[in-house]
Tab-separated table of C-alpha atoms and ligand atoms in Angstrom:
chain	number	residue	atom	x	y	z
A	1	MET	CA	48.402	53.551	-21.322
A	2	LEU	CA	50.716	52.444	-18.388
A	3	MET	CA	48.128	52.995	-16.220
A	4	ILE	CA	46.255	51.438	-18.184
A	5	GLN	CA	48.197	47.645	-19.041
A	6	LYS	CA	49.428	48.228	-14.782
A	7	ARG	CA	45.766	48.430	-14.165
A	8	LEU	CA	45.537	45.359	-16.354
A	9	THR	CA	47.857	43.131	-15.588
A	10	TYR	CA	47.040	43.547	-11.643
A	11	PHE	CA	43.704	42.558	-12.913
A	12	ILE	CA	44.846	39.127	-14.832
A	13	LEU	CA	47.069	38.179	-11.624
A	14	THR	CA	44.152	38.631	-8.926
A	15	SER	CA	42.410	36.776	-11.213
A	16	PHE	CA	44.838	34.258	-11.744
A	17	SER	CA	46.044	33.781	-8.364
A	18	PHE	CA	42.162	33.500	-7.239
A	19	ILE	CA	41.370	30.861	-10.085
A	20	LEU	CA	44.625	28.524	-8.708
A	21	GLY	CA	43.213	28.775	-5.053
A	22	CYS	CA	39.547	27.805	-6.032
A	23	THR	CA	41.757	25.065	-8.084
A	24	LEU	CA	43.592	23.749	-4.846
A	25	THR	CA	40.966	23.966	-2.902
A	26	LEU	CA	38.446	22.081	-4.860
A	27	PHE	CA	41.273	19.386	-5.408
A	28	PHE	CA	42.595	19.052	-1.505
A	29	LEU	CA	38.446	18.143	-0.957
A	30	HIS	CA	38.328	15.889	-4.659
A	31	THR	CA	41.608	13.560	-3.065
A	32	THR	CA	40.138	13.422	0.468
A	33	THR	CA	36.382	12.524	-0.491
A	34	LEU	CA	37.997	10.116	-3.206
A	35	LYS	CA	39.554	7.841	-0.280
A	36	PRO	CA	37.123	5.574	1.360
A	37	ILE	CA	35.061	6.142	4.119
A	38	ALA	CA	36.643	4.129	6.826
A	39	SER	CA	33.797	1.344	6.506
A	40	PRO	CA	31.878	0.255	3.392
A	41	ILE	CA	29.616	-0.785	5.642
A	42	ASP	CA	29.372	3.103	7.480
A	43	VAL	CA	25.282	4.061	6.137
A	44	SER	CA	22.600	4.522	7.058
A	45	LYS	CA	18.554	3.785	7.363
A	46	ILE	CA	18.788	0.975	3.433
A	47	LYS	CA	16.094	-0.575	2.607
A	48	LEU	CA	17.401	-3.137	0.089
A	49	LEU	CA	21.003	-4.610	0.489
A	50	VAL	CA	22.292	-6.051	-2.625
A	51	LEU	CA	26.137	-8.302	-1.658
A	52	ILE	CA	27.699	-9.411	-4.303
A	53	LEU	CA	29.586	-12.701	-4.523
A	54	SER	CA	32.374	-12.165	-6.693
A	55	ALA	CA	36.201	-13.325	-7.497
A	56	VAL	CA	39.013	-10.842	-6.658
A	57	LYS	CA	40.600	-11.239	-10.496
A	58	ASN	CA	36.895	-10.388	-11.816
A	59	GLN	CA	37.205	-6.425	-11.467
A	60	ILE	CA	35.813	-6.439	-15.635
A	61	ARG	CA	32.892	-7.891	-13.951
A	62	ARG	CA	32.480	-5.341	-11.437
A	63	ASP	CA	33.215	-2.305	-13.051
A	64	ALA	CA	30.827	-2.830	-15.468
A	65	ILE	CA	27.887	-3.402	-13.216
A	66	ARG	CA	29.352	-0.254	-11.107
A	67	GLU	CA	28.178	1.266	-14.478
A	68	THR	CA	25.425	-0.094	-14.707
A	69	TRP	CA	22.615	-1.110	-12.336
A	70	ALA	CA	24.402	-0.536	-9.820
A	71	GLN	CA	24.692	3.404	-10.589
A	72	ALA	CA	22.493	5.453	-7.178
A	73	TYR	CA	19.294	4.972	-5.719
A	74	GLY	CA	18.177	6.340	-2.667
A	75	ASP	CA	17.785	3.520	0.007
A	76	VAL	CA	20.220	1.429	-1.824
A	77	LYS	CA	22.853	0.042	-1.296
A	78	ILE	CA	25.388	-2.297	-2.920
A	79	LEU	CA	28.307	-4.340	-1.561
A	80	PHE	CA	30.439	-6.785	-3.504
A	81	VAL	CA	32.022	-8.879	-1.515
A	82	LEU	CA	35.228	-9.891	-2.221
A	83	SER	CA	38.521	-12.399	0.184
A	84	LYS	CA	40.534	-9.585	1.558
A	85	ASP	CA	43.316	-9.371	-1.322
A	86	GLN	CA	46.637	-6.678	-1.787
A	87	TYR	CA	45.362	-6.584	-5.381
A	88	LEU	CA	42.234	-5.128	-4.716
A	89	ASN	CA	44.321	-1.705	-3.392
A	90	ALA	CA	43.868	0.337	-5.444
A	91	GLU	CA	40.147	-0.442	-6.513
A	92	LYS	CA	39.484	0.375	-3.200
A	93	LEU	CA	40.945	3.985	-3.212
A	94	ILE	CA	38.574	4.867	-5.315
A	95	HIS	CA	35.034	2.628	-4.379
A	96	SER	CA	33.803	2.336	-1.716
A	97	ASP	CA	31.619	-0.551	-2.741
A	98	ILE	CA	34.039	-3.343	-1.516
A	99	LEU	CA	33.348	-5.470	1.179
A	100	GLU	CA	36.186	-7.963	2.595
A	101	VAL	CA	35.819	-11.074	4.252
A	102	ASN	CA	38.883	-13.159	5.876
A	103	ILE	CA	37.828	-16.668	3.924
A	104	PRO	CA	40.402	-17.345	1.435
A	105	ASP	CA	38.908	-16.813	-2.899
A	106	GLU	CA	37.629	-20.315	-3.599
A	107	TYR	CA	34.348	-21.983	-4.772
A	108	ARG	CA	35.215	-24.998	-1.991
A	109	LEU	CA	34.961	-21.991	0.837
A	110	LEU	CA	31.375	-19.897	-1.095
A	111	SER	CA	29.273	-21.267	2.007
A	112	HIS	CA	31.781	-19.575	4.128
A	113	LYS	CA	32.057	-16.862	2.756
A	114	LEU	CA	28.318	-15.820	2.557
A	115	LEU	CA	27.858	-16.037	5.976
A	116	GLU	CA	30.907	-13.747	7.151
A	117	SER	CA	29.768	-11.584	4.858
A	118	PHE	CA	26.008	-11.823	6.417
A	119	ASN	CA	28.370	-11.572	9.649
A	120	SER	CA	29.612	-9.085	8.697
A	121	VAL	CA	26.691	-6.382	7.791
A	122	ARG	CA	25.136	-7.188	10.833
A	123	ASN	CA	24.715	-4.084	12.011
A	124	ILE	CA	23.435	-2.445	9.429
A	125	ASP	CA	20.167	-1.023	9.295
A	126	PHE	CA	18.207	-2.649	6.300
A	127	ASP	CA	14.815	-4.492	5.471
A	128	TYR	CA	15.726	-7.065	3.757
A	129	LEU	CA	19.153	-8.026	1.669
A	130	LEU	CA	19.595	-8.822	-2.168
A	131	LYS	CA	22.494	-11.706	-2.339
A	132	CYS	CA	23.566	-11.979	-7.044
A	133	ASP	CA	27.207	-12.431	-8.360
A	134	ASP	CA	29.198	-10.747	-10.559
A	135	ASP	CA	27.597	-11.989	-13.507
A	136	THR	CA	23.578	-11.144	-11.668
A	137	PHE	CA	21.928	-7.959	-13.624
A	138	VAL	CA	19.539	-6.625	-10.788
A	139	ASP	CA	16.417	-4.447	-12.082
A	140	VAL	CA	17.134	-2.477	-9.057
A	141	THR	CA	13.777	-0.243	-9.331
A	142	LYS	CA	11.366	-3.041	-9.883
A	143	VAL	CA	12.630	-5.204	-7.042
A	144	ILE	CA	12.607	-1.936	-4.991
A	145	ASN	CA	9.236	-1.457	-5.719
A	146	GLU	CA	7.640	-5.194	-5.281
A	147	LEU	CA	9.512	-4.910	-2.055
A	148	GLU	CA	6.906	-2.381	-0.903
A	149	THR	CA	4.600	-4.479	-0.431
A	150	ALA	CA	6.177	-7.974	0.208
A	151	PRO	CA	6.342	-9.371	4.285
A	152	LYS	CA	8.556	-7.278	5.997
A	153	ASN	CA	9.638	-10.441	8.413
A	154	LYS	CA	9.751	-14.339	7.400
A	155	PHE	CA	10.319	-13.626	3.545
A	156	TYR	CA	12.873	-15.820	1.124
A	157	TRP	CA	12.625	-14.643	-2.487
A	158	GLY	CA	13.380	-16.324	-5.725
A	159	TYR	CA	12.654	-18.751	-7.928
A	160	PHE	CA	12.620	-21.904	-5.907
A	161	ASP	CA	13.882	-25.939	-7.150
A	162	GLY	CA	12.636	-28.582	-5.355
A	163	ASN	CA	13.378	-31.183	-7.352
A	164	ALA	CA	17.459	-30.530	-8.205
A	165	HIS	CA	19.752	-33.660	-8.645
A	166	ILE	CA	22.313	-33.593	-6.139
A	167	LYS	CA	26.032	-32.919	-7.802
A	168	ARG	CA	28.110	-36.043	-6.936
A	169	ALA	CA	30.580	-34.605	-9.399
A	170	GLY	CA	32.714	-31.744	-10.955
A	171	LYS	CA	33.247	-28.457	-9.593
A	172	TRP	CA	30.016	-28.978	-7.536
A	173	LYS	CA	30.438	-31.921	-6.210
A	174	GLU	CA	28.291	-32.730	-2.497
A	175	THR	CA	30.186	-35.476	-0.773
A	176	GLU	CA	28.358	-34.950	2.775
A	177	TRP	CA	25.193	-34.678	1.497
A	178	ILE	CA	22.598	-37.443	3.895
A	179	LEU	CA	19.476	-35.356	4.808
A	180	CYS	CA	17.492	-36.301	1.412
A	181	ASP	CA	18.008	-37.458	-2.040
A	182	LYS	CA	16.869	-34.265	-3.570
A	183	TYR	CA	18.424	-31.077	-2.244
A	184	LEU	CA	16.101	-28.986	0.092
A	185	PRO	CA	14.413	-26.645	-1.669
A	186	TYR	CA	16.779	-23.827	-2.129
A	187	ALA	CA	16.270	-20.786	-4.305
A	188	LEU	CA	18.297	-20.724	-6.900
A	189	GLY	CA	22.016	-19.188	-6.276
A	190	GLY	CA	21.755	-16.334	-9.622
A	191	GLY	CA	20.366	-14.110	-7.090
A	192	TYR	CA	17.651	-15.037	-4.443
A	193	VAL	CA	16.196	-11.928	-1.370
A	194	LEU	CA	15.784	-12.174	2.454
A	195	SER	CA	14.202	-10.102	5.701
A	196	LYS	CA	17.266	-9.422	7.778
A	197	ASP	CA	15.588	-11.322	9.974
A	198	LEU	CA	16.686	-14.677	8.282
A	199	ILE	CA	19.794	-13.251	7.990
A	200	ILE	CA	20.128	-12.146	11.921
A	201	TYR	CA	18.704	-16.129	12.676
A	202	MET	CA	21.012	-17.743	10.435
A	203	VAL	CA	24.058	-15.157	11.776
A	204	ASN	CA	23.797	-16.375	15.246
A	205	ASN	CA	23.129	-20.076	14.352
A	206	LYS	CA	26.384	-20.332	12.354
A	207	ASP	CA	28.541	-22.646	14.803
A	208	TYR	CA	25.182	-25.122	14.492
A	209	LEU	CA	25.394	-25.125	10.507
A	210	SER	CA	27.120	-27.904	7.461
A	211	PHE	CA	28.186	-25.572	4.751
A	212	PHE	CA	27.607	-27.176	1.331
A	213	ILE	CA	29.485	-25.863	-1.970
A	214	SER	CA	26.482	-24.509	-2.953
A	215	GLU	CA	25.994	-21.235	-1.064
A	216	ASP	CA	22.188	-21.323	-2.438
A	217	VAL	CA	21.903	-25.099	-1.310
A	218	SER	CA	23.027	-24.256	1.878
A	219	VAL	CA	20.844	-21.107	3.273
A	220	GLY	CA	17.854	-24.056	0.889
A	221	VAL	CA	19.307	-25.992	4.271
A	222	TRP	CA	19.597	-23.202	6.900
A	223	LEU	CA	15.934	-21.704	6.506
A	224	ALA	CA	14.408	-25.434	6.075
A	225	PRO	CA	12.808	-26.124	9.956
A	226	LEU	CA	11.257	-22.365	9.249
A	227	ASN	CA	7.869	-21.542	9.143
A	228	ILE	CA	8.462	-18.653	6.576
A	229	THR	CA	6.717	-17.850	3.180
A	230	ARG	CA	8.463	-18.189	-0.072
A	231	LYS	CA	7.728	-16.779	-2.719
A	232	HIS	CA	8.634	-18.571	-6.663
A	233	ASP	CA	9.682	-15.877	-8.751
A	234	ARG	CA	9.388	-16.593	-12.851
A	235	ARG	CA	10.489	-13.242	-12.556
A	236	PHE	CA	13.903	-14.755	-11.228
A	237	ASP	CA	16.282	-15.721	-13.689
A	238	THR	CA	18.704	-17.190	-11.994
A	239	GLU	CA	19.573	-20.516	-13.218
A	240	PHE	CA	22.880	-22.051	-13.880
A	241	ARG	CA	22.264	-20.197	-17.806
A	242	SER	CA	19.227	-17.902	-18.969
A	243	ARG	CA	15.898	-18.682	-20.024
A	244	GLY	CA	16.339	-15.981	-22.778
A	245	CYS	CA	15.288	-12.359	-22.110
A	246	CYS	CA	12.188	-10.755	-20.870
A	247	ASN	CA	10.939	-8.007	-19.706
A	248	ASP	CA	9.517	-7.960	-16.358
A	249	TYR	CA	12.847	-10.007	-15.517
A	250	LEU	CA	14.016	-8.560	-12.635
A	251	VAL	CA	17.009	-10.496	-11.321
A	252	THR	CA	18.914	-12.436	-14.714
A	253	HIS	CA	21.722	-14.098	-14.425
A	254	LYS	CA	24.525	-14.972	-16.698
A	255	ARG	CA	24.936	-11.667	-18.260
A	256	SER	CA	28.525	-10.815	-19.691
A	257	PRO	CA	29.962	-7.452	-18.990
A	258	GLN	CA	28.567	-6.808	-22.388
A	259	VAL	CA	25.111	-7.890	-22.332
A	260	MET	CA	24.806	-5.601	-19.380
A	261	LYS	CA	25.623	-2.472	-20.850
A	262	LEU	CA	24.073	-3.621	-23.945
A	263	TYR	CA	20.781	-3.859	-21.290
A	264	TRP	CA	21.624	-0.721	-20.122
A	265	SER	CA	21.437	1.415	-23.279
A	266	HIS	CA	18.499	-0.224	-23.980
A	267	ILE	CA	16.966	1.216	-20.136
A	268	ILE	CA	18.166	4.332	-20.917
A	269	GLU	CA	16.838	5.178	-24.016
A	270	THR	CA	13.743	3.686	-24.142
A	271	GLY	CA	12.586	2.196	-20.689
A	272	LYS	CA	13.109	-1.188	-21.009
A	273	MET	CA	16.086	-4.251	-20.749
A	274	CYS	CA	15.457	-6.854	-24.349
A	275	ASN	CA	15.118	-4.969	-27.770
A	276	GLU	CA	13.470	-8.202	-28.498
A	277	GLU	CA	11.772	-10.977	-25.867
A	278	TYR	CA	12.423	-14.368	-26.547
A	279	LYS	CA	12.919	-17.147	-24.956
A	280	ASP	CA	14.977	-19.912	-25.075
A	281	ILE	CA	14.248	-22.436	-21.330
A	282	SER	CA	10.628	-22.119	-20.585
A	283	SER	CA	10.022	-22.092	-16.472
A	284	TYR	CA	7.979	-23.448	-14.094
A	285	GLU	CA	5.275	-22.316	-11.168
A	286	TYR	CA	5.889	-23.707	-8.294
A	287	ASN	CA	3.407	-26.603	-7.165
A	288	TRP	CA	3.363	-26.240	-3.243
A	289	THR	CA	0.902	-28.386	-2.840
A	290	VAL	CA	2.635	-31.535	-4.084
A	291	MET	CA	5.919	-33.314	-2.754
A	292	PRO	CA	8.845	-31.620	-4.102
A	293	SER	CA	9.737	-34.516	-6.760
A	294	LYS	CA	6.621	-32.975	-8.841
A	295	CYS	CA	7.156	-28.877	-7.962
A	296	CYS	CA	8.755	-27.608	-10.674
A	297	VAL	CA	7.097	-29.123	-14.112
A	298	LYS	CA	8.401	-26.499	-16.601
A	299	ASN	CA	5.445	-24.926	-18.855
A	300	ALA	CA	6.282	-23.403	-22.216
A	301	LEU	CA	3.787	-21.872	-22.319
A	302	LEU	CA	4.558	-19.789	-18.957
A	303	CYS	CA	6.875	-16.395	-20.102
A	304	PRO	CA	8.685	-15.525	-18.542
B	401	NAG	C1	3.114	-21.289	10.498
B	401	NAG	O1	3.055	-19.896	10.549
B	401	NAG	C2	1.431	-20.062	10.205
B	401	NAG	C3	1.104	-18.203	11.268
B	401	NAG	O2	1.447	-18.473	12.194
B	401	NAG	C4	0.571	-20.840	11.101
B	401	NAG	O3	-0.829	-20.601	10.724
B	401	NAG	C5	0.548	-22.362	10.974
B	401	NAG	O4	0.278	-22.752	11.577
B	401	NAG	C6	2.572	-22.444	10.692
B	401	NAG	N1	2.572	-23.888	10.250
B	401	NAG	C7	3.205	-24.462	11.174
B	401	NAG	C8	4.053	-25.735	9.427
B	401	NAG	O5	3.990	-25.120	11.938
B	402	NAG	C1	-0.940	-28.051	-7.868
B	402	NAG	O1	-0.780	-29.392	-8.072
B	402	NAG	C2	-1.866	-30.224	-7.996
B	402	NAG	C3	-2.394	-31.443	-7.557
B	402	NAG	O2	-1.584	-32.612	-8.858
B	402	NAG	C4	-2.871	-29.265	-8.694
B	402	NAG	O3	-4.405	-29.413	-8.386
B	402	NAG	C5	-3.256	-27.793	-8.590
B	402	NAG	O4	-3.551	-27.184	-9.676
B	402	NAG	C6	-1.306	-27.563	-8.886
B	402	NAG	N1	-1.197	-26.049	-8.172
B	402	NAG	C7	-0.423	-25.651	-9.504
B	402	NAG	C8	-0.311	-23.519	-8.887
B	402	NAG	O5	0.077	-26.111	-10.642
């Protein structure tokens, strides 16, 4: 009886020590892997690099993206572009998806922030870059599929406007615009894709570029003289307000964290983003054969 008790105690003690050892090891490994890698941009070959321009205060939006459409994909890397700020230290301990740039968090400096982020990623091996905002929802799988057949170089893809009024008042007022009566054709900033060579082109010429208040307008100007493929695509719902919900959308802008979570749950359950498709605003097919002022006639029949 005593013998059995002794054996049992021995058995329990060894098992306990073994489990304790394992737990400690796992805990140690876990805490070390939790630490961010030396640099968030230290990754190998990437098909699509997604840069999400975000403001330091918008962690709730970033978390909504992390929990939804930014979840692991093979050759996609998603980075939040943020101004250097101590407030980010805690977030950086948990997430290795933050690209800090040395430009203050002011909307007036967005174009500078964008180009600085291009400069920071120039040495990463990627094919295409998708710029979006922290209120943009992206169907990454669909975008990747489309890119399989896209031009490898000289490629600028989004929802273009060639007839946009110059902002003369308010937050987005442009004071230094002298190029034309309208903005030059540009892909709207809620989301657009650029091939890597165009990123390198802009970075290499950064000392010669004009920086306008709106970053999307700036990119349109920076690329305006180039002989490249500009692909207008109505599946980019990237205007200042969303046109509705359409399952064909690749990118949809002005989406709250709640809506992102809703869309994501629909995708998980049914493979489709919208429970019900609807259209608040009509879209247009860009007409490249007429003058820009006539480029963009809305057509109520078009869907999306
Ligand atoms: C743009 O490039 C294409 C293909 O190289 C060429 O055929 C076309 O003439 C060029 N357009 C201009 C305006 O230079
Ligand atoms: C562009 O405009 C021209 C001239 O009005 C018209 O003939 C052509 O069908 C239009 N193309 C598209 C794609 O709308």
